Structures are given as structure tokens and as C-alpha cells.
Coordinates of C-alpha atoms and ligand atoms in Angstrom, one line a residue:
M1 CA 89.7 98.7 116.3
D2 CA 90.0 96.4 119.1
W3 CA 87.7 93.0 119.1
D4 CA 84.7 94.4 120.7
E5 CA 84.5 97.0 117.6
F6 CA 84.6 93.9 115.2
S7 CA 81.9 92.4 116.5
D8 CA 79.6 94.9 115.8
W9 CA 80.9 95.9 112.4
G10 CA 81.2 92.0 111.9
K11 CA 77.6 92.0 112.8
Y12 CA 76.4 94.8 110.7
V13 CA 78.2 93.4 107.8
A14 CA 76.1 89.8 108.1
D15 CA 73.8 91.6 107.8
W16 CA 74.7 94.2 105.3
S17 CA 75.8 91.0 103.6
A18 CA 72.2 89.4 103.6
T19 CA 70.0 92.7 102.7
Y20 CA 72.4 92.9 99.7
H21 CA 71.1 89.8 98.6
K22 CA 68.3 89.5 99.1
T23 CA 67.3 93.0 96.8
L24 CA 70.4 92.0 94.5
A25 CA 67.5 91.6 91.6
D26 CA 67.0 95.5 91.8
R27 CA 70.6 96.6 91.1
P28 CA 71.6 96.7 87.5
V29 CA 73.4 93.4 86.8
R30 CA 76.5 95.9 85.0
A31 CA 78.6 98.5 87.2
Q32 CA 77.2 101.2 85.3
T33 CA 80.3 104.0 85.9
K34 CA 81.9 105.9 82.8
P35 CA 85.9 105.1 83.7
G36 CA 87.1 107.3 86.0
E37 CA 84.5 108.5 87.9
I38 CA 84.8 106.1 91.3
A39 CA 89.5 107.6 91.3
A40 CA 88.0 110.8 90.6
Q41 CA 86.2 110.2 94.6
L42 CA 89.3 108.7 96.5
P43 CA 91.8 111.3 98.1
D44 CA 94.9 111.8 95.9
T45 CA 96.7 110.9 99.2
P46 CA 96.7 108.8 102.5
P47 CA 95.0 109.8 105.4
N48 CA 97.7 110.5 108.3
N49 CA 95.3 110.1 111.1
G50 CA 92.6 107.1 111.3
E51 CA 89.3 107.8 110.2
E52 CA 85.8 106.2 111.6
M53 CA 84.8 102.9 110.7
T54 CA 80.9 104.8 110.3
A55 CA 82.6 106.9 107.2
I56 CA 85.2 104.3 106.0
M57 CA 81.3 101.9 106.2
A58 CA 79.3 105.3 104.4
D59 CA 81.8 105.5 101.5
F60 CA 81.9 101.7 100.5
E61 CA 78.2 102.0 100.3
N62 CA 78.2 105.9 98.3
I63 CA 81.7 105.5 96.4
V64 CA 82.4 101.7 95.8
M65 CA 79.1 99.6 95.4
P66 CA 77.7 101.7 92.7
G67 CA 81.3 100.3 90.5
M68 CA 80.2 97.4 91.4
T69 CA 78.9 94.7 88.6
H70 CA 77.0 92.3 90.6
W71 CA 78.4 88.7 90.1
Q72 CA 76.2 87.0 92.0
H73 CA 72.9 88.6 90.6
P74 CA 70.3 86.6 89.0
R75 CA 70.4 87.5 85.8
F76 CA 74.7 87.5 85.3
F77 CA 74.7 86.1 81.8
A78 CA 77.9 87.4 81.0
Y79 CA 81.6 85.4 81.0
F80 CA 80.8 82.3 83.5
P81 CA 79.3 82.7 86.7
A82 CA 81.8 83.3 89.5
N83 CA 79.8 81.8 92.3
A84 CA 79.7 82.5 96.0
S85 CA 76.9 80.0 98.1
P86 CA 75.4 81.3 101.4
P87 CA 77.7 78.6 103.0
S88 CA 81.3 78.9 100.9
M89 CA 80.6 82.6 102.3
I90 CA 80.3 81.4 105.9
A91 CA 83.6 79.0 105.2
E92 CA 85.5 82.3 103.8
M93 CA 85.0 84.3 106.8
L94 CA 86.6 81.8 108.7
V95 CA 89.1 81.4 106.7
N96 CA 89.9 85.1 107.2
T97 CA 90.0 85.0 110.9
V98 CA 92.0 82.2 111.7
A99 CA 94.0 84.1 108.3
A100 CA 96.8 81.0 108.0
Q101 CA 99.2 80.8 105.7
C102 CA 99.4 76.9 104.7
M103 CA 102.0 76.5 102.3
L104 CA 103.7 73.6 105.0
W105 CA 101.2 70.4 106.2
Q106 CA 102.8 71.9 109.7
T107 CA 102.1 75.0 109.5
S108 CA 98.5 74.0 109.3
P109 CA 97.5 70.1 109.5
A110 CA 93.9 70.4 109.1
A111 CA 94.5 72.5 106.1
T112 CA 96.0 70.3 104.1
E113 CA 94.5 66.8 105.9
V114 CA 90.6 68.6 104.4
E115 CA 92.5 69.9 101.2
G116 CA 93.1 65.7 100.7
V117 CA 89.9 64.8 101.8
M118 CA 87.7 67.6 99.5
I119 CA 90.4 66.6 96.4
D120 CA 88.9 63.3 97.8
W121 CA 85.0 63.7 97.4
L122 CA 85.8 65.9 94.6
R123 CA 87.5 63.0 93.1
Q124 CA 84.3 60.6 93.6
A125 CA 81.9 63.3 92.7
L126 CA 83.4 63.6 88.7
D127 CA 83.4 59.7 88.6
L128 CA 87.8 60.0 88.3
P129 CA 89.9 56.8 89.2
D130 CA 90.3 55.8 92.3
H131 CA 94.5 56.6 91.9
F132 CA 94.1 60.3 90.6
T133 CA 95.3 62.9 93.9
G134 CA 95.0 66.7 93.4
V135 CA 96.1 70.4 94.8
I136 CA 93.5 73.1 94.8
Q137 CA 95.1 76.2 93.6
D138 CA 93.5 79.8 92.9
S139 CA 92.6 79.5 89.5
A140 CA 92.4 77.7 86.1
S141 CA 95.1 80.2 85.0
S142 CA 98.4 78.6 87.2
A143 CA 96.9 75.0 87.6
T144 CA 97.3 74.8 83.2
L145 CA 100.4 76.5 83.7
S146 CA 101.7 74.3 86.3
A147 CA 100.4 72.1 83.2
V148 CA 102.2 72.9 80.7
L149 CA 105.2 73.6 82.9
T150 CA 105.5 69.8 83.1
M151 CA 105.0 68.9 79.8
R152 CA 107.6 71.6 79.3
E153 CA 109.7 69.6 81.7
R154 CA 109.2 66.1 80.8
S155 CA 110.0 66.4 77.2
V156 CA 113.3 67.7 78.6
G157 CA 113.9 65.2 80.8
F158 CA 113.6 67.4 83.6
T159 CA 116.9 69.7 82.4
G160 CA 115.2 72.7 81.9
N161 CA 114.8 74.1 85.3
R162 CA 118.3 73.6 85.5
D163 CA 120.0 73.9 82.1
G164 CA 117.4 76.5 80.8
L165 CA 115.8 76.2 77.2
S166 CA 118.4 77.3 75.2
G167 CA 119.2 74.2 72.3
K168 CA 116.8 71.8 73.4
G169 CA 115.2 72.0 69.6
N170 CA 110.9 74.0 69.3
L171 CA 109.0 72.3 71.9
R172 CA 104.9 71.8 70.5
I173 CA 101.7 71.7 72.9
Y174 CA 99.0 70.8 70.5
C175 CA 94.7 72.6 71.3
S176 CA 91.8 72.9 69.5
D177 CA 91.3 76.4 67.7
Q178 CA 88.4 76.3 70.8
V179 CA 90.8 76.5 74.4
H180 CA 91.0 79.6 76.9
S181 CA 93.8 82.0 76.4
S182 CA 95.2 80.6 79.4
I183 CA 96.1 78.1 77.1
D184 CA 98.4 80.5 74.6
R185 CA 100.0 82.6 78.7
A186 CA 101.1 79.6 80.2
C187 CA 102.8 78.7 77.0
W188 CA 104.9 82.4 77.1
I189 CA 104.9 81.6 80.2
A190 CA 106.9 78.4 80.2
G191 CA 109.6 79.4 77.2
I192 CA 107.7 77.6 74.7
G193 CA 106.9 80.2 72.7
Q194 CA 103.8 81.5 71.0
E195 CA 104.6 80.0 67.5
N196 CA 105.0 76.8 69.3
L197 CA 100.8 75.9 70.5
I198 CA 99.9 74.3 67.6
K199 CA 96.0 74.7 67.5
I200 CA 94.0 72.5 65.7
P201 CA 89.9 73.2 64.1
T202 CA 87.6 71.5 65.4
V203 CA 85.1 69.2 63.9
G204 CA 81.2 67.9 64.4
P205 CA 78.5 69.2 66.9
N206 CA 80.3 70.6 69.8
F207 CA 83.2 72.0 68.3
S208 CA 85.7 69.0 69.1
I209 CA 89.4 68.8 68.0
D210 CA 90.1 67.7 64.3
V211 CA 92.6 64.5 65.4
E212 CA 93.2 63.0 61.6
A213 CA 94.7 67.1 61.5
L214 CA 96.0 66.5 65.0
K215 CA 98.4 62.9 64.2
Q216 CA 98.4 65.2 61.0
A217 CA 100.2 68.2 62.8
I218 CA 102.2 65.8 65.4
A219 CA 103.7 63.4 63.0
N220 CA 104.9 66.8 59.8
D221 CA 106.9 68.2 63.5
R222 CA 107.9 65.2 64.6
A223 CA 109.8 64.9 60.9
N224 CA 110.6 69.1 61.4
G225 CA 113.2 67.6 64.5
H226 CA 110.3 69.3 66.6
V227 CA 109.9 68.2 70.3
P228 CA 106.6 67.7 70.4
A229 CA 105.4 67.7 74.4
G230 CA 102.0 67.6 75.4
I231 CA 98.3 67.7 74.6
V232 CA 96.2 70.4 76.2
A233 CA 92.1 69.7 75.3
I234 CA 89.1 71.4 77.2
T235 CA 85.6 70.5 77.8
G236 CA 83.7 73.7 77.7
G237 CA 85.3 76.1 75.8
T238 CA 85.1 79.7 77.0
S239 CA 83.9 81.5 73.5
I240 CA 80.7 78.8 72.8
G241 CA 81.1 75.4 75.5
A242 CA 83.2 73.4 72.4
C243 CA 84.5 70.2 74.0
D244 CA 87.1 67.8 72.7
E245 CA 86.0 63.8 72.4
L246 CA 88.2 63.2 74.5
A247 CA 89.3 59.6 74.1
P248 CA 90.3 60.1 71.1
V249 CA 92.8 62.6 71.6
L250 CA 93.5 60.5 74.6
Q251 CA 94.4 57.7 71.8
V252 CA 97.0 59.7 69.5
A253 CA 98.6 60.8 72.9
K254 CA 99.2 57.5 74.4
D255 CA 100.5 56.5 70.7
E256 CA 102.7 59.6 70.9
D257 CA 103.5 59.4 74.8
L258 CA 102.3 62.9 75.1
Y259 CA 101.7 64.6 78.7
T260 CA 98.2 65.3 79.1
H261 CA 95.7 68.6 80.6
L262 CA 92.1 69.1 80.6
D263 CA 91.6 73.0 80.7
A264 CA 87.2 72.1 82.5
A265 CA 87.1 74.8 84.4
W266 CA 84.1 75.6 83.8
A267 CA 81.6 72.5 82.3
G268 CA 83.7 70.0 84.6
S269 CA 80.6 70.5 87.6
A270 CA 78.9 70.1 85.5
M271 CA 80.1 66.3 85.3
I272 CA 79.1 65.8 89.0
C273 CA 75.3 65.3 87.1
P274 CA 76.0 61.1 85.3
E275 CA 73.7 62.2 82.5
F276 CA 76.4 64.5 81.1
R277 CA 79.6 61.9 81.1
Q278 CA 78.6 60.1 77.3
E279 CA 78.7 63.0 75.7
F280 CA 82.0 65.0 77.9
W281 CA 83.8 62.9 79.7
D282 CA 84.4 59.8 77.9
G283 CA 87.6 58.5 78.9
V284 CA 88.6 61.6 81.1
G285 CA 90.4 58.5 83.0
G286 CA 93.4 58.7 81.4
F287 CA 94.4 62.4 81.7
D288 CA 97.1 63.3 83.2
S289 CA 95.7 66.4 84.8
I290 CA 92.4 67.2 83.8
V291 CA 91.5 71.1 85.9
F292 CA 88.3 72.4 87.4
N293 CA 87.4 74.9 89.0
P294 CA 84.5 75.6 91.5
H295 CA 84.4 78.4 91.8
K296 CA 82.4 78.6 89.0
W297 CA 79.5 76.9 88.5
M298 CA 79.5 74.9 91.7
G299 CA 79.1 77.3 94.2
A300 CA 82.4 77.6 95.6
Q301 CA 83.6 81.6 97.1
F302 CA 86.0 82.7 94.1
D303 CA 88.6 81.3 94.3
C304 CA 88.7 77.7 93.9
S305 CA 90.8 75.6 91.3
V306 CA 90.8 72.1 91.4
Q307 CA 93.5 69.9 89.5
F308 CA 93.7 66.8 89.0
L309 CA 96.9 64.7 88.6
A310 CA 96.7 61.1 87.9
D311 CA 100.8 61.1 89.0
P312 CA 101.6 63.7 90.7
T313 CA 105.0 62.5 90.6
A314 CA 105.6 64.6 87.3
Q315 CA 104.4 67.8 88.5
L316 CA 106.5 67.4 91.4
N317 CA 110.1 66.8 89.9
T318 CA 108.7 70.3 87.9
L319 CA 107.8 72.3 90.6
K320 CA 109.6 71.7 94.2
I321 CA 111.8 73.5 95.4
E322 CA 113.0 72.5 99.2
P323 CA 115.1 75.2 100.6
E324 CA 116.2 74.8 104.1
Y325 CA 114.5 77.9 106.1
L326 CA 111.4 75.2 104.8
K327 CA 112.5 71.8 105.5
T328 CA 109.9 70.1 108.3
S329 CA 111.3 66.5 110.6
G330 CA 110.0 64.0 111.1
E331 CA 107.1 62.0 109.3
A332 CA 106.4 62.0 105.8
V333 CA 103.6 64.6 105.3
T334 CA 101.7 66.5 102.1
N335 CA 103.5 69.5 101.9
Y336 CA 100.9 71.1 99.2
S337 CA 102.8 74.2 98.1
E338 CA 105.6 72.1 96.1
W339 CA 103.1 71.2 93.8
T340 CA 102.4 74.4 92.5
I341 CA 103.6 77.5 92.1
P342 CA 102.9 80.7 94.5
L343 CA 104.3 79.5 98.3
G344 CA 101.7 81.0 100.1
R345 CA 98.4 79.3 100.6
R346 CA 95.0 79.8 101.1
F347 CA 92.3 77.1 102.8
R348 CA 90.1 76.9 100.1
A349 CA 89.2 73.8 100.7
L350 CA 86.8 74.7 104.1
K351 CA 84.5 76.4 101.6
I352 CA 83.8 72.7 99.5
W353 CA 83.9 70.6 102.9
F354 CA 81.1 73.7 103.5
L355 CA 79.3 73.9 100.0
I356 CA 79.0 70.0 99.1
R357 CA 78.1 69.2 103.5
S358 CA 74.8 71.8 103.4
Y359 CA 73.5 71.0 99.7
G360 CA 75.0 67.4 99.1
L361 CA 76.0 66.7 95.5
D362 CA 72.3 65.6 95.0
G363 CA 71.6 69.7 95.5
L364 CA 74.2 71.1 93.7
R365 CA 73.5 68.4 91.1
T366 CA 69.8 69.3 90.4
R367 CA 70.7 73.1 90.0
I368 CA 72.9 72.5 87.4
R369 CA 70.3 70.5 85.8
N370 CA 67.9 73.1 85.9
H371 CA 70.5 75.8 84.3
V372 CA 70.9 73.0 81.8
L373 CA 67.5 73.6 80.9
W374 CA 66.7 76.8 81.4
A375 CA 69.5 78.0 78.8
K376 CA 67.6 75.7 76.1
E377 CA 64.5 76.9 76.8
A378 CA 65.6 80.9 76.2
C379 CA 67.8 79.5 73.6
E380 CA 64.4 78.9 71.6
K381 CA 62.6 81.6 73.0
I382 CA 65.1 83.8 71.4
R383 CA 65.1 82.1 68.0
E384 CA 61.5 83.0 67.6
I385 CA 62.5 87.1 67.9
D386 CA 62.1 87.9 64.3
G387 CA 65.4 87.7 62.5
F388 CA 67.3 86.7 65.2
E389 CA 69.9 83.6 64.8
I390 CA 70.9 80.9 67.3
T391 CA 74.5 80.2 66.3
T392 CA 75.6 77.7 68.8
D393 CA 72.6 75.4 69.8
P394 CA 73.5 75.0 74.0
I395 CA 76.1 73.0 75.4
L396 CA 76.0 72.5 78.2
S397 CA 74.1 75.9 79.6
L398 CA 76.5 78.1 77.1
F399 CA 74.9 78.6 73.3
S400 CA 75.2 81.8 71.2
F401 CA 73.0 84.5 69.0
R402 CA 72.6 87.2 66.7
C403 CA 70.4 90.0 65.5
P404 CA 69.3 90.9 62.5
G405 CA 72.5 92.6 61.1
D406 CA 77.1 92.5 61.2
D407 CA 79.4 92.4 63.4
D408 CA 78.0 96.8 64.8
A409 CA 74.5 95.4 65.3
Q410 CA 75.3 92.9 67.5
Q411 CA 78.5 95.4 69.1
K412 CA 75.1 98.1 69.3
L413 CA 73.0 95.3 70.9
T414 CA 74.9 93.7 73.8
D415 CA 76.3 97.7 74.5
A416 CA 72.6 98.7 75.0
I417 CA 71.3 95.7 76.7
N418 CA 74.3 96.4 79.4
E419 CA 73.5 99.8 79.8
D420 CA 70.2 98.5 80.5
G421 CA 71.4 96.4 83.1
R422 CA 68.4 94.3 83.5
I423 CA 70.5 91.7 82.1
Y424 CA 74.1 91.9 81.5
L425 CA 75.4 90.1 78.2
T426 CA 79.0 89.3 77.1
L427 CA 80.2 89.5 73.1
T428 CA 82.6 85.7 71.7
L429 CA 83.8 85.7 67.8
H430 CA 82.7 83.0 66.6
Q431 CA 83.5 80.9 62.6
G432 CA 84.7 85.0 61.7
Q433 CA 81.6 86.9 63.4
K434 CA 80.6 88.3 66.1
V435 CA 78.2 85.8 68.5
I436 CA 76.5 87.2 71.8
R437 CA 76.8 84.2 74.1
L438 CA 74.9 84.0 77.1
Q439 CA 75.6 81.0 79.8
V440 CA 73.3 80.1 82.6
G441 CA 74.8 78.8 86.1
Q442 CA 74.2 81.6 89.1
F443 CA 73.7 80.0 92.2
D444 CA 70.5 80.8 92.8
T445 CA 68.7 81.8 89.4
T446 CA 64.5 80.9 89.0
Q447 CA 63.1 79.5 86.2
E448 CA 61.9 83.3 85.7
Q449 CA 64.8 85.2 85.4
V450 CA 66.2 82.7 83.2
L451 CA 63.3 83.7 80.2
L452 CA 63.2 86.6 81.4
A453 CA 66.7 87.0 79.6
A454 CA 64.6 86.5 76.2
D455 CA 62.4 89.7 77.1
V456 CA 64.7 91.9 77.5
I457 CA 66.9 90.8 74.7
K458 CA 63.4 91.0 72.8
D459 CA 62.7 95.0 74.4
V460 CA 66.3 96.5 74.0
W461 CA 65.8 94.8 70.4
E462 CA 63.0 96.4 69.1
K463 CA 64.3 100.3 71.3
T464 CA 67.6 100.6 69.7
R465 CA 67.3 98.7 65.7
Ligands
LIG1 N1 89.3 77.9 80.8 C1 88.6 77.7 80.8 C2 87.4 77.3 80.3 C3 87.8 79.8 81.3 O1 86.4 79.9 80.6 C4 87.9 80.3 82.0 C5 87.4 81.3 82.7 O2 86.8 81.8 82.0 C6 90.1 79.9 82.5 C7 90.6 78.8 81.8 C8 90.4 81.2 83.5 O3 89.5 80.5 84.4 P1 90.5 80.9 85.9 O4 90.4 82.8 85.7 O5 90.3 80.3 86.8 O6 92.8 81.4 86.2

């Protein structure tokens, strides 16, 4: 492909993309294909000779697109959103074009410096104290792994990377039973082990970690010769939106000298709205590490996860490695690859810059406020469906419900809804029973589309009961 053809195809794809987004509401939300159906349409062997772009594009439309689930669909209510606002998509196109690998300051100074400023814009937007710095990672899972590795190293005097963990006792990490599985996985990978991730039950309307039980667990562990290393708190758990009360958790960490990490991957975006901070964000400035994903609710195209650090020293002592071939000369600069596990880095800050400049924080706040409001309205409509039960009230824009019947009935209704295609929902397990989750958060959804969810649920329920 020469650059003139690239230019033609680039224009074609820009038009295709706009049409795709404008007509998304007419498509089923979840892909309606069976396992193996897409792969069966692809040749078993790669072509020896180049093919025309027209043929490649036609196959993309005819083979690939039917197998896509539409995450930007206005009636996507499953999981959490992965929003792609148009300006952030434009920024990604530019990043793809320049295609820089931004591991060190000198490998693209602008990428490092825009990243530093975007971290600070977001710090202000989330009302974090001004000593916080941070780094952009690919995912919350990577940020949490970085924090758990830091907990590990700090608890063994930063000797684990050098000596291994043998003979260092059982390092213990504490969290509630509502955290995301990325915390478990971080403990596996960090050599902590599942058995040493101590999950504490929750209490209260927001399913906050039981602080007395947390204190007791730490005391028992110390009495048994284990080594407490850190606490992972949650603001906005994936299952039903659980939020820990942050200040009491931080007090325990302070008393016990433990490193703290807060997973606010989803709900962090909502903290740009001051009215949510009193209930969900009080005391947040005391954490050592905080992760939130602008690629979820805020609108920065996937992937984009921000890890704030009160002081990066402990994480740098854990992750920084500087072989001769990566050393640079001259003035001291920030090399963000020293703060994270992968060396190679995309220029993710650009899409945050485009996003915030295009909408302003107020434009983003309006969307989030609407989502929270419309989730409450949809919840009330579902409560009115005969025999339905709201199992957890909205926490921000996420709630859960059950239709009449046992767990199989919940599964059957969810499958039928997703096969119907007008909306997309997912299930979780809450207090030992299956519940259906509904979150509102798609960037361009409307009140009408959200309220339609309740009508679709009722309609499918009546047809399939
Ligand atoms: N934490 C929470 C609360 C989540 O909901 C998720 C994913 O949905 C994650 C962490 C993992 O996020 P990522 O896909 O960025 O690793």
C-alpha cells in the first residue's frame, strides 16, 4: 500500500466509522454468532501473494463485523463500559500514525511531558492532594500488580527481587470479599499466593470492608508469625459496586504500617463530580496508590488506566531496572517505563488531552450525573415488574435484580435477553445467589435508551417465563 492509497482508505475508514456509530442502535448489542463460526470462514493458511484492500475490507464487513459485540452501543448495560469518545478515537488515530514507542523521555519527550501534565489534570479533577504523581498503564490489572509487588518488596526490605521470597514468611495482603479478581491474580503473580490474600466480609449499605474484622485478621496473623504487607481497598466493586469506607481502612494501615492501594477502576471517573466524594471518596488522599480507568466510564478509548502514587519511590525501588542499553545522558528526566512492568509504552496521554479539552470536565460530569440518575429511574421501573426484586440498590449507576425463580431462572432470562439483542446484561453471584447486573455508562446513551432496558426485560420475561 502506498501513501496515496493509505490516504484514500483512511478517508473511507473515517466515513465508515462515523456511519457505524450513527447506526449502532439498529444492531444487536451482543454478537449473535456461535463458537467457531467466524474462524470457519477464514482460510487455514496465510496467502502467499498480497490481496487487494477492497477484498480485505469486504471480508472485514462480512466476516468480522457479525462477530463483534458492540461496546459503544447505547444499550450496552453489561460488565462496565469501555467508552470511546470521538475525540479520543481521533487522538488514537494520530498515535497510531506517529507510532512511537515512548518508553523513555528521549524516545518521545512530548509523550512523557503530556503524560505528566495529564496525570496532574486528572489528579485535580479527582480532588487528590497535590503531592500525588502517577503513571498511565494499560489496565487496572497491571497497576494493581505493580502495587502488590511494591507491597511485597516493602514488607521484605526490598530484598525480594534480589533474593527471592524463600524464608521470608507468609506475606499477607488484606481486602474485602468484593474486590475484582485482578487482586487475586496480582497475588498469584507476585508470589504471595491465594491463601495469603485474606478476604474480609463486608458491612453496611455500600458493602464496605468490616474494619473490626480486618483489625482482628491482622492481629491473628501477627500472632501466628505471618507478615502483613498491605491492604487493597475498593471503590466500586465489579459485582454490585461495593465501596469501602476509606478513612477507617487507612487508619488501620497507618497503625499497622501497611502499604495501601485503592482500586477505583470503574467508580473513579465519577469522582470528578464533587457531590459523590463525601460518600465514596472521603479520606482518599491517604492512599499510597490509587488506580482508575479513564477507559471505562470517562471516555478515553481503551486502553488507558491511571495509577496515582503518593510517593513513587517504593514502586521505583520495586520495578526500576536500568541496563546499559537503556541509560540516557544529560539532565535528569522522567522515564515512565521505570514505573511499570512493560518496557514499551504507547502514547496514551494524548487521548486524555483530546478528551478533556473537547468536553471540558463539566461536559464529562454531565454525562456521569445523567447515568447515575437514569440508572435510578431504570431500577424503579424494574422494581415495578411483577415478581421482580431489586437485590442491590444503585451504587452510582450499578444495581442488580432477580426475576421470580431460582438461579437457573436468572440465567435463562439473561440468556434470552442477550439473544434478543436489544440490550446486553450480565450476571454475578451476590450473597450466594445469581443476580442480574445493570450498569448505565455508555458515553452517548440517552434516558430513552436506558429506560427501554426495563421494557425489554419485561417483554422478554413475559415471552420466555
Ligand atoms: N477493578 C475493577 C473494579 C474492575 O471492574 C475491573 C474490570 O472491570 C478491573 C479492576 C480490571 O480492569 P482492567 O481490565 O483494566 O485490568
